[in-house]
Amino acid sequence: MTVPSGLIAEDIESYLDIHQHKSLLRFITCGSVDDGKSTLIGRLLYESHLVFEDHLEALEADSKTGTQGGELDFALLVDGLAAEREQGITIDVAYRFFSTEKRKFIVADTPGHEQYTRNMVTGASTAEAAVILIDARRGVLTQTRRHSFLVSLLGIRRIVVAVNKLDLVGYSREVFEEIEAEYRDFAARIGLTDIVCIPMSALRGDNITEPSPNTPWYHGPTLLGHLETVPVGQHAKDGPFRMPVQWVNRPGHDFRGFSGVVVGGRVRPGDRVRVVPSGQQSTVTRVVTMDDDLDEAVAEQSVTLTLADEIDISRGDVLCAADSPAGSADQFEAHVVWMAEHEMLPGRPYLLKLGTRTVPASLSRPKYRIDVNTLEHTAATTLALNEIGVCNLNLDRPIAFDPYAENRDMGGFVLIDRLTNATVGAGMLHFALRRSQNVHWQAMDVDKAAHVELKGHRPCVVWFTGLSGAGKSSIANLVEKRLHALGVHTTLLDGDNVRHGLNKDLGFTEADRVENIRRVGEVSRLMVNAGLVVLVSFISPFRSERRMARDMVGEGEFCEVFVDTPLDVAERRDVKGLYGKARRGELANFTGIDSPYEVPEDPEIHIDTTATSPEEAAQQVVVRLRELGVIT
């Protein structure tokens, strides 16, 4: 590998010191399929002399069977997946590092295909600039508009429009200017104004690192020259101080500090800080690093702060400037980009991760879905893979935040499936809903403990789940009769009965089933707080919603009863004729036929109805409740 700096041979220490203190620009390349993104990055690596000799030899060998007729195919330096090389396209996000005499760069090569939109969003989430490639032969395409909108949505404001493959249109000035005018007109509609348009050929190297003699009519910067001068990180440094606490640092009895990455502003010893969401205040006494104390820390630095006062701070709290703290709320409006194959289900509990805080959250039905090709807002009941919409978020506790437009680290989040831990969505917070600030929990003098003392037994939710026709309601009814005879205060919530009133507005789609269980879970929680044993008989087919209902009550206050009946046995018992209707296609989304049932993994009680009568099953439940200490 050759390096253009002579310092590396003369004074390695000086070279490394200079290299360490270079600024870093993160940028992405995006555009439609086969616009030349990977070729451009490969060319930048090659021109920066960051290709090892053995890699260059492999590139020369691979290029003989590549897509450029035996010439160097620079895209092969980036397209690392076998499937990418076979198809000649980018599928995953590829990150590459390179540097020049003036700056270091991390570039994300993002996919052009619409089905890989989520990968493009991932690559753009940390970028400060975007290079949007346009094939000079095809002009501004749908994907050009799609990626430009996503770039705008994700807060990237510095745009380079690389009109590529100009060599294939004879380096035509007219073609370039037509494309530039069309793009600028569209960009103005989505709020992009900081735009530099560059005519180029990534394959031939025109206007990449040196001005090209093939475009004498162009007098603007080269691509690399412009990227070396793009301002970086200044917005975050000029904002108010923010540091999410990642770790409470206690190496010994005489030191207690709070470690994290500064994501906004500056902090010095003597500064007053506020802890959000608790609101406690203190004064910074030291700014500590591994090497030494600092007089000042700025955005993007990892530090440990010590405070003058012993106050309660834990992971997920945010240290803020006392006179300009972050907001705190538990309900928000947000843009959501859905990234999972399974569609978003309004009301389903997910985990929301923002900075160092992870909290349970659910989403409302989308206010609207955005057609990123036309920018139109359309009605939607859910979001499918790669779709973008605006939803309300409901969290189970307040978190510290800033709007995404003000601080990407304090306003950007991901959504995680609680069962699989897979990332299913990403989003940008707009603002806190007013009701999150105006609705407060009202303390009651007669609390759960007072109800429990009066009734003489512990409250509990006994949740019967199983297929339709499994015998849930019959067993629950017998259990209630036995508990009533023992003087236990109970109530029975049956799936069919609840749909006559509280849930009469809900159908049987997956989204409606989720909302059905959410409402019943909330009612069950209120009844547990009143000291009752609540018997709940619902199919409740999804593990996620059963876990949500469990999490709504305290430890030891939920007992899951799996009424296990094979599908063929349940169908033979089909007293309501529902299975017959489902088999004939007259009843859609019927559990066990065309909608799944997720078997409980570890229920407190497992009843095999093929070997146990309803009376025996009821007695088994009562015995188990005694063992759990619910009744004596």
XYZ file of C-alpha atoms in Angstrom:
632
model
C 0.000 0.000 0.000
C 1.331 3.464 -0.858
C 0.597 6.538 1.257
C 0.974 10.087 -0.108
C 2.458 11.466 3.122
C 6.252 11.449 3.419
C 5.917 11.900 7.177
C 5.138 8.232 7.654
C 8.683 7.392 6.640
C 10.394 10.396 8.253
C 8.541 10.740 11.575
C 5.922 8.106 12.294
C 4.991 9.675 15.674
C 4.247 13.046 14.090
C 2.259 11.395 11.327
C 0.145 9.440 13.811
C -0.422 12.565 15.917
C -1.601 14.542 12.899
C -3.783 11.637 11.778
C -5.359 11.298 15.221
C -6.423 14.940 15.306
C -7.922 15.080 11.816
C -11.651 15.764 11.689
C -13.951 12.872 10.750
C -16.799 13.079 8.240
C -19.401 10.324 8.045
C -21.332 10.309 4.778
C -23.464 7.970 2.727
C -23.805 7.257 -0.946
C -27.289 6.541 -2.214
C -29.328 6.586 -5.380
C -31.034 4.195 -7.737
C -29.801 0.762 -8.746
C -26.637 0.753 -10.880
C -26.015 4.488 -10.538
C -22.405 3.700 -9.599
C -22.330 4.050 -5.800
C -19.953 1.157 -5.155
C -17.767 2.165 -8.090
C -17.488 5.680 -6.685
C -16.410 4.468 -3.235
C -13.963 2.018 -4.775
C -12.496 4.867 -6.811
C -12.163 7.033 -3.647
C -10.325 4.190 -1.869
C -8.075 3.690 -4.869
C -7.295 7.398 -5.296
C -6.609 7.709 -1.540
C -3.935 4.982 -1.858
C -5.712 2.822 0.718
C -5.827 -0.391 -1.312
C -3.280 -2.982 -0.216
C -1.148 -4.511 -2.946
C -2.664 -7.985 -2.505
C -6.170 -6.452 -2.676
C -5.184 -4.632 -5.844
C -3.907 -7.855 -7.366
C -7.189 -9.583 -6.442
C -9.128 -6.654 -7.909
C -7.231 -6.916 -11.178
C -7.928 -10.656 -11.323
C -11.617 -10.328 -10.452
C -12.075 -7.466 -12.914
C -11.185 -9.759 -15.817
C -14.599 -11.396 -15.330
C -16.313 -8.290 -13.948
C -18.756 -5.856 -15.491
C -16.212 -3.435 -17.045
C -14.833 -5.489 -19.912
C -11.535 -6.291 -18.222
C -10.873 -2.758 -16.895
C -10.590 -2.250 -13.126
C -14.028 -2.742 -11.599
C -13.801 -0.536 -8.510
C -17.196 -1.702 -7.236
C -15.620 -5.034 -6.307
C -13.667 -3.277 -3.557
C -16.965 -2.594 -1.783
C -19.485 -5.262 -2.826
C -18.305 -7.882 -0.360
C -21.308 -10.234 -0.326
C -21.295 -13.093 -2.800
C -24.888 -12.263 -3.759
C -23.845 -8.681 -4.505
C -21.101 -9.779 -6.848
C -23.373 -12.262 -8.583
C -26.156 -9.721 -9.141
C -23.969 -6.656 -9.585
C -25.929 -4.723 -6.965
C -25.557 -3.600 -3.353
C -27.764 -5.436 -0.835
C -26.378 -4.648 2.599
C -24.800 -1.482 4.000
C -21.030 -1.536 3.476
C -18.920 0.773 5.646
C -15.483 1.831 4.460
C -12.798 4.023 6.005
C -10.360 6.181 4.097
C -8.394 9.347 4.740
C -6.671 12.193 2.948
C -4.103 14.728 4.093
C -6.922 16.910 5.421
C -9.609 14.617 6.849
C -10.732 11.102 7.778
C -13.904 9.613 6.303
C -16.339 6.804 7.035
C -18.606 6.162 4.094
C -21.690 3.942 4.038
C -22.511 2.394 0.672
C -26.282 1.928 0.887
C -28.563 -0.221 -1.303
C -30.541 1.261 -4.155
C -33.399 -1.253 -4.313
C -36.682 -0.213 -2.700
C -36.904 -3.466 -0.703
C -33.662 -2.539 1.086
C -34.921 0.862 2.279
C -34.354 -0.188 5.903
C -30.659 -0.788 5.131
C -30.406 2.690 3.636
C -31.998 4.200 6.759
C -29.475 2.333 8.912
C -26.554 3.728 6.943
C -27.932 7.283 7.029
C -28.648 7.328 10.763
C -25.137 8.495 11.711
C -24.191 10.411 8.547
C -23.635 14.162 8.326
C -23.630 14.388 4.535
C -25.062 12.456 1.617
C -23.770 11.854 -1.880
C -26.783 11.138 -4.092
C -25.796 9.617 -7.407
C -27.809 10.127 -10.592
C -27.123 8.261 -13.819
C -26.751 10.973 -16.439
C -28.517 8.741 -18.976
C -31.641 8.306 -16.839
C -31.916 11.548 -14.893
C -33.889 12.013 -11.664
C -35.741 8.757 -10.893
C -38.273 7.611 -8.311
C -35.499 6.172 -6.150
C -33.635 9.477 -6.352
C -36.662 11.196 -4.848
C -37.192 8.398 -2.329
C -33.632 8.550 -1.007
C -33.622 12.342 -0.978
C -36.779 12.348 1.131
C -35.300 9.790 3.533
C -32.097 11.832 3.789
C -34.172 14.916 4.617
C -36.263 12.975 7.120
C -33.134 11.699 8.875
C -31.780 15.205 9.335
C -28.973 15.219 6.760
C -28.823 18.709 5.285
C -25.548 18.725 3.300
C -26.124 17.100 -0.078
C -23.805 16.355 -2.978
C -25.614 15.486 -6.203
C -23.153 13.422 -8.224
C -24.338 13.316 -11.847
C -22.432 10.154 -12.729
C -21.595 8.363 -15.980
C -21.349 11.677 -17.801
C -18.853 9.996 -20.133
C -21.739 7.954 -21.563
C -23.524 11.125 -22.729
C -20.463 12.803 -24.189
C -19.846 14.980 -21.088
C -22.881 17.027 -22.130
C -23.269 20.299 -20.239
C -26.929 20.504 -21.256
C -27.727 17.088 -19.768
C -25.994 18.022 -16.513
C -27.795 21.351 -16.192
C -31.207 19.813 -16.920
C -30.690 17.210 -14.200
C -29.438 19.842 -11.746
C -32.462 22.081 -12.339
C -34.928 19.195 -11.929
C -33.275 17.980 -8.738
C -33.088 21.417 -7.134
C -36.778 21.958 -7.840
C -37.680 18.697 -6.051
C -35.214 19.313 -3.202
C -36.773 22.696 -2.426
C -40.115 20.940 -1.812
C -38.611 18.756 0.940
C -36.481 21.439 2.576
C -33.047 20.590 1.148
C -31.110 23.737 0.267
C -27.410 23.025 0.944
C -26.747 21.289 -2.387
C -23.626 20.989 -4.531
C -23.988 19.370 -7.971
C -20.898 17.805 -9.542
C -20.588 16.290 -13.047
C -18.460 13.151 -12.924
C -17.556 9.708 -14.087
C -16.673 7.452 -11.167
C -15.289 4.799 -13.493
C -13.014 7.236 -15.413
C -12.161 9.396 -12.395
C -13.573 12.661 -13.777
C -13.930 15.355 -11.067
C -13.356 12.851 -8.280
C -10.028 14.090 -6.931
C -8.853 16.380 -9.758
C -10.732 18.717 -12.137
C -11.467 16.902 -15.367
C -10.347 18.260 -18.749
C -13.498 16.640 -20.146
C -15.716 19.216 -18.374
C -14.042 22.579 -19.031
C -17.417 24.283 -18.555
C -17.586 23.171 -14.897
C -15.838 25.423 -12.364
C -17.030 23.943 -9.057
C -15.202 21.706 -6.578
C -14.183 18.109 -7.095
C -16.034 15.542 -5.014
C -13.144 14.877 -2.651
C -12.279 18.567 -2.447
C -15.806 19.388 -1.366
C -16.006 16.531 1.151
C -12.776 17.756 2.735
C -14.381 21.143 3.480
C -17.891 20.139 4.644
C -18.374 21.436 8.225
C -18.705 18.563 10.721
C -20.125 18.302 14.214
C -20.532 22.031 14.816
C -24.299 21.916 15.322
C -24.009 19.432 18.190
C -21.167 21.367 19.830
C -23.118 24.628 19.706
C -26.247 23.140 21.299
C -27.045 22.784 25.004
C -25.087 20.221 27.024
C -26.411 16.642 26.928
C -24.804 13.412 28.179
C -26.818 10.181 28.517
C -25.409 8.180 31.415
C -24.113 4.845 30.192
C -22.426 3.633 33.351
C -22.144 4.610 37.008
C -18.398 4.366 37.543
C -17.439 3.108 41.053
C -13.861 1.747 40.921
C -13.429 2.322 44.666
C -15.068 3.742 47.783
C -13.697 7.231 47.199
C -14.825 7.740 43.570
C -18.292 7.912 42.039
C -18.609 9.205 38.501
C -21.053 9.049 35.631
C -19.700 7.876 32.286
C -21.087 8.486 28.822
C -20.662 10.190 25.466
C -21.383 13.901 25.254
C -24.030 14.199 22.519
C -24.544 17.941 22.685
C -22.814 21.120 23.827
C -19.903 21.466 26.219
C -19.280 20.834 29.909
C -16.634 22.201 32.300
C -15.909 21.832 36.011
C -18.131 24.278 37.877
C -21.085 23.956 35.461
C -24.527 23.404 36.966
C -26.250 20.309 35.553
C -29.738 18.881 35.858
C -30.622 15.175 35.817
C -33.541 14.349 33.521
C -36.137 13.000 34.126
C -35.726 13.294 37.935
C -34.980 17.043 37.859
C -32.256 16.930 40.544
C -29.404 19.435 40.194
C -25.718 19.506 41.111
C -22.372 20.983 40.049
C -19.679 19.273 37.954
C -16.459 18.936 39.955
C -14.274 16.985 37.499
C -14.267 15.963 33.819
C -12.295 12.704 33.844
C -10.822 10.647 31.003
C -8.585 7.593 30.970
C -5.511 9.788 30.493
C -6.188 12.907 32.547
C -8.776 15.439 33.692
C -10.056 17.901 31.081
C -10.818 21.592 31.366
C -13.684 21.064 28.921
C -15.445 18.206 27.114
C -17.389 18.715 23.877
C -19.816 16.711 21.763
C -18.590 13.249 20.657
C -16.124 12.899 23.559
C -16.423 10.012 26.034
C -15.889 11.217 29.597
C -16.734 10.562 33.230
C -18.239 13.424 35.258
C -18.085 13.706 39.022
C -20.626 15.847 40.864
C -20.554 17.851 44.063
C -23.674 16.188 45.499
C -24.625 12.571 46.169
C -27.773 12.312 44.063
C -29.549 9.319 42.571
C -28.432 8.811 38.962
C -28.523 5.576 36.975
C -28.017 4.301 33.440
C -30.479 5.938 31.062
C -30.683 9.258 32.910
C -29.403 12.291 31.007
C -27.156 14.993 32.444
C -28.153 18.353 30.951
C -27.306 22.003 31.233
C -29.258 23.192 34.273
C -30.560 26.315 32.527
C -31.499 24.472 29.298
C -32.514 20.902 30.179
C -33.932 18.277 27.858
C -37.656 17.621 27.916
C -39.243 14.708 29.761
C -42.403 12.899 28.668
C -43.978 9.486 28.123
C -46.113 10.224 25.039
C -44.854 11.517 21.702
C -45.601 12.037 18.049
C -42.921 10.509 15.834
C -41.992 9.430 12.332
C -41.611 5.651 12.241
C -39.766 3.619 9.580
C -40.921 -0.009 9.798
C -38.110 -2.533 9.246
C -39.678 -5.927 9.994
C -41.259 -8.481 7.681
C -44.222 -8.705 10.065
C -46.324 -5.539 9.944
C -46.542 -3.119 12.843
C -49.397 -3.914 15.236
C -50.846 -0.844 16.988
C -51.081 -1.457 20.732
C -48.575 -4.321 20.757
C -45.828 -3.817 23.370
C -42.364 -3.249 21.963
C -39.145 -2.002 23.547
C -38.028 1.511 22.647
C -34.293 2.275 22.873
C -33.279 5.917 22.866
C -29.671 6.584 23.788
C -28.875 4.510 26.859
C -32.503 4.143 27.974
C -34.679 1.153 27.025
C -38.358 1.249 28.020
C -41.568 -0.621 27.090
C -43.598 1.236 24.472
C -46.547 0.830 22.131
C -47.603 2.643 18.987
C -50.983 4.008 18.038
C -52.673 3.421 14.717
C -50.752 5.582 12.203
C -52.078 9.094 11.708
C -51.002 8.676 8.101
C -48.553 6.809 5.888
C -46.150 8.719 3.631
C -45.786 7.779 -0.006
C -42.098 8.592 -0.336
C -42.354 8.631 -4.119
C -45.054 11.323 -4.294
C -44.800 12.723 -0.711
C -48.566 12.225 -0.342
C -50.117 11.363 3.030
C -52.444 8.362 2.887
C -54.687 6.676 5.444
C -53.304 3.515 7.069
C -54.170 1.087 9.830
C -50.625 -0.271 10.174
C -47.156 -0.084 8.597
C -45.566 -2.819 6.496
C -41.898 -3.475 5.693
C -40.064 -0.289 4.566
C -43.144 1.898 4.999
C -42.954 5.252 6.783
C -45.710 6.833 8.820
C -46.483 9.219 11.649
C -47.690 7.596 14.884
C -48.169 8.425 18.540
C -45.905 6.593 20.993
C -46.930 5.600 24.495
C -44.161 4.717 26.981
C -44.583 3.213 30.428
C -42.402 5.910 32.044
C -41.032 9.366 31.175
C -37.732 9.638 29.300
C -35.412 12.538 28.515
C -35.581 13.756 24.921
C -35.024 16.567 22.457
C -36.836 16.745 19.099
C -34.874 14.877 16.445
C -34.552 18.076 14.397
C -32.590 19.641 17.294
C -30.480 16.666 18.434
C -30.389 13.384 16.543
C -28.927 11.456 19.484
C -31.644 12.679 21.853
C -34.533 12.249 19.407
C -33.721 9.129 17.385
C -34.871 5.719 18.584
C -35.226 2.085 17.569
C -38.065 -0.333 18.311
C -37.251 -3.870 19.417
C -39.427 -6.991 19.476
C -39.696 -8.080 23.099
C -39.617 -11.797 22.324
C -36.953 -12.047 19.606
C -34.891 -8.911 20.410
C -34.939 -8.110 16.683
C -34.968 -4.459 15.634
C -38.350 -3.899 13.972
C -38.424 -0.148 13.469
C -36.638 3.172 13.786
C -38.026 6.600 14.362
C -37.581 10.298 15.003
C -39.378 12.119 17.817
C -41.227 15.297 16.834
C -42.631 16.544 20.131
C -44.209 15.415 23.394
C -47.993 15.224 23.413
C -49.587 17.809 25.665
C -51.547 15.177 27.530
C -48.291 13.589 28.671
C -47.573 16.794 30.612
C -51.116 17.402 31.854
C -52.258 13.938 32.980
C -50.867 12.785 36.330
C -51.416 9.732 38.489
C -53.828 10.483 41.331
C -52.840 8.926 44.664
C -55.672 7.171 46.548
C -55.965 6.800 50.320
C -57.614 3.388 49.958
C -54.903 1.536 48.091
C -54.331 -2.064 46.996
C -52.943 -3.049 50.394
C -56.114 -1.801 52.109
C -58.300 -3.811 49.701
C -56.201 -6.944 50.263
C -56.448 -6.608 54.045
C -60.225 -6.258 53.863
C -60.732 -9.229 51.540
C -58.305 -11.554 53.324
C -56.589 -12.965 50.226
C -54.079 -11.865 47.608
C -55.254 -10.449 44.269
C -54.272 -12.251 41.084
C -54.998 -12.496 37.366
C -55.700 -16.103 36.348
C -55.352 -16.005 32.562
C -56.900 -18.927 30.623
C -55.564 -19.209 27.060
C -56.139 -21.773 24.328
C -57.904 -22.410 21.043
C -61.561 -21.659 20.504
C -63.491 -24.644 21.851
C -60.666 -25.751 24.145
C -62.886 -25.408 27.230
C -61.430 -22.211 28.726
C -64.730 -20.632 29.720
C -66.139 -23.878 31.147
C -63.077 -24.402 33.344
C -62.920 -20.725 34.380
C -66.599 -20.842 35.381
C -66.026 -23.922 37.566
C -62.947 -22.301 39.146
C -64.929 -19.187 40.022
C -67.682 -21.287 41.651
C -65.111 -23.050 43.853
C -63.345 -19.814 44.793
C -66.662 -18.138 45.583
C -67.528 -21.025 47.895
C -64.196 -20.426 49.664
C -65.069 -16.742 50.211
C -62.647 -15.434 47.590
C -63.679 -12.190 45.857
C -63.603 -12.851 42.101
C -64.757 -11.619 38.751
C -64.758 -13.412 35.395
C -63.882 -11.681 32.106
C -64.946 -13.841 29.151
C -63.835 -13.103 25.597
C -67.292 -13.264 24.032
C -68.953 -11.285 26.828
C -66.410 -8.459 26.712
C -66.934 -8.085 22.963
C -70.591 -7.232 23.637
C -69.578 -4.022 25.377
C -66.056 -2.799 26.077
C -64.588 -4.275 22.872
C -67.623 -4.297 20.579
C -65.811 -1.948 18.167
C -63.001 -4.453 17.515
C -62.776 -7.067 14.788
C -60.463 -10.076 14.501
C -57.477 -8.761 12.587
C -54.107 -9.120 14.304
C -54.163 -5.408 15.185
C -57.669 -5.715 16.678
C -56.678 -8.816 18.653
C -53.741 -6.916 20.123
C -55.993 -4.027 21.162
C -58.550 -6.500 22.540
C -55.983 -7.970 24.937
C -54.504 -4.582 25.813
C -57.890 -3.324 27.007
C -58.627 -6.479 28.966
C -55.171 -6.294 30.543
C -55.837 -2.726 31.675
C -59.213 -3.709 33.163
C -57.570 -6.665 34.908
C -54.953 -4.374 36.431
C -57.645 -2.078 37.853
C -59.447 -5.069 39.356
C -56.232 -6.434 40.867
C -55.704 -3.034 42.460
C -59.184 -3.473 43.956
C -58.012 -6.735 45.541
C -59.905 -9.189 43.304
C -58.929 -12.525 41.801
C -59.616 -11.879 38.117
C -60.368 -14.895 35.923
C -59.721 -14.042 32.268
C -60.860 -16.429 29.525
C -59.540 -15.288 26.135
C -57.964 -17.108 23.194
C -55.180 -14.471 23.412
C -53.167 -16.136 20.628
C -49.964 -14.062 20.812
C -47.242 -14.508 23.422
C -46.326 -10.834 23.227
C -49.769 -9.691 24.398
C -49.931 -12.306 27.146
C -46.570 -11.041 28.370
C -47.901 -7.479 28.197
C -50.846 -8.465 30.415
C -48.452 -10.162 32.861
C -46.236 -7.078 33.021
C -49.199 -4.856 33.890
C -49.512 -6.411 37.355
C -47.007 -7.062 40.115
C -44.680 -10.002 40.631
C -46.651 -13.114 41.636
C -49.992 -11.588 40.586
C -50.334 -13.378 37.234
C -51.054 -17.073 36.682
C -51.157 -18.311 33.086
C -53.331 -21.392 32.472
C -52.759 -23.097 29.122
C -55.890 -25.055 28.221
C -54.235 -27.431 25.770
C -56.595 -29.016 23.247
C -55.544 -30.381 19.818
C -57.071 -28.548 16.861
C -59.020 -31.600 15.633
C -60.576 -32.068 19.087
C -61.511 -28.384 19.294
C -63.140 -28.626 15.860
C -65.221 -31.644 16.929
C -66.490 -29.607 19.884
C -67.421 -26.736 17.546
C -70.742 -25.937 19.268
C -70.795 -22.413 17.810
C -70.042 -23.574 14.261
C -67.097 -21.196 13.977
C -64.553 -23.690 12.667
C -66.966 -24.723 9.934
C -67.381 -21.113 8.834
C -63.608 -20.604 8.872
C -63.018 -23.741 6.775
C -65.575 -22.488 4.238
C -63.869 -19.115 4.053
C -66.791 -17.299 5.679
C -64.824 -16.240 8.786
C -61.415 -14.642 8.211
C -58.513 -14.481 10.683
C -59.757 -17.411 12.751
C -57.177 -18.724 15.215
C -55.868 -22.155 14.281
C -57.135 -21.953 10.687
C -55.779 -18.828 8.997
C -54.392 -17.003 12.024
C -51.639 -18.431 14.250
C -51.802 -19.520 17.882
C -48.520 -19.177 19.773
C -48.312 -21.875 22.442
C -47.275 -20.656 25.936
C -43.645 -21.460 26.651
C -43.759 -21.682 30.444
C -47.309 -21.421 31.846
C -47.926 -21.771 35.572
C -50.600 -24.412 34.816
C -50.787 -26.738 31.808
C -54.099 -28.578 31.368
C -54.374 -31.420 28.841
C -58.098 -31.555 28.163
C -57.789 -34.902 26.336
C -56.841 -36.525 29.650
C -58.482 -34.200 32.209
C -62.179 -33.438 32.795
C -63.319 -29.823 33.368
C -63.975 -30.592 37.068
C -60.505 -32.086 37.511
C -58.983 -29.124 35.669
C -60.805 -26.644 37.935
C -59.562 -28.446 41.029
C -56.018 -28.405 39.586
C -56.224 -24.602 39.203
C -57.508 -24.095 42.757
C -54.731 -26.291 44.172
C -52.119 -24.345 42.210
C -53.504 -21.026 43.476
C -53.091 -22.333 47.036
C -49.482 -23.279 46.242
C -48.872 -19.770 44.895
C -50.272 -18.270 48.106
C -53.209 -16.530 46.422
C -55.704 -18.314 48.694
C -55.238 -20.105 52.016
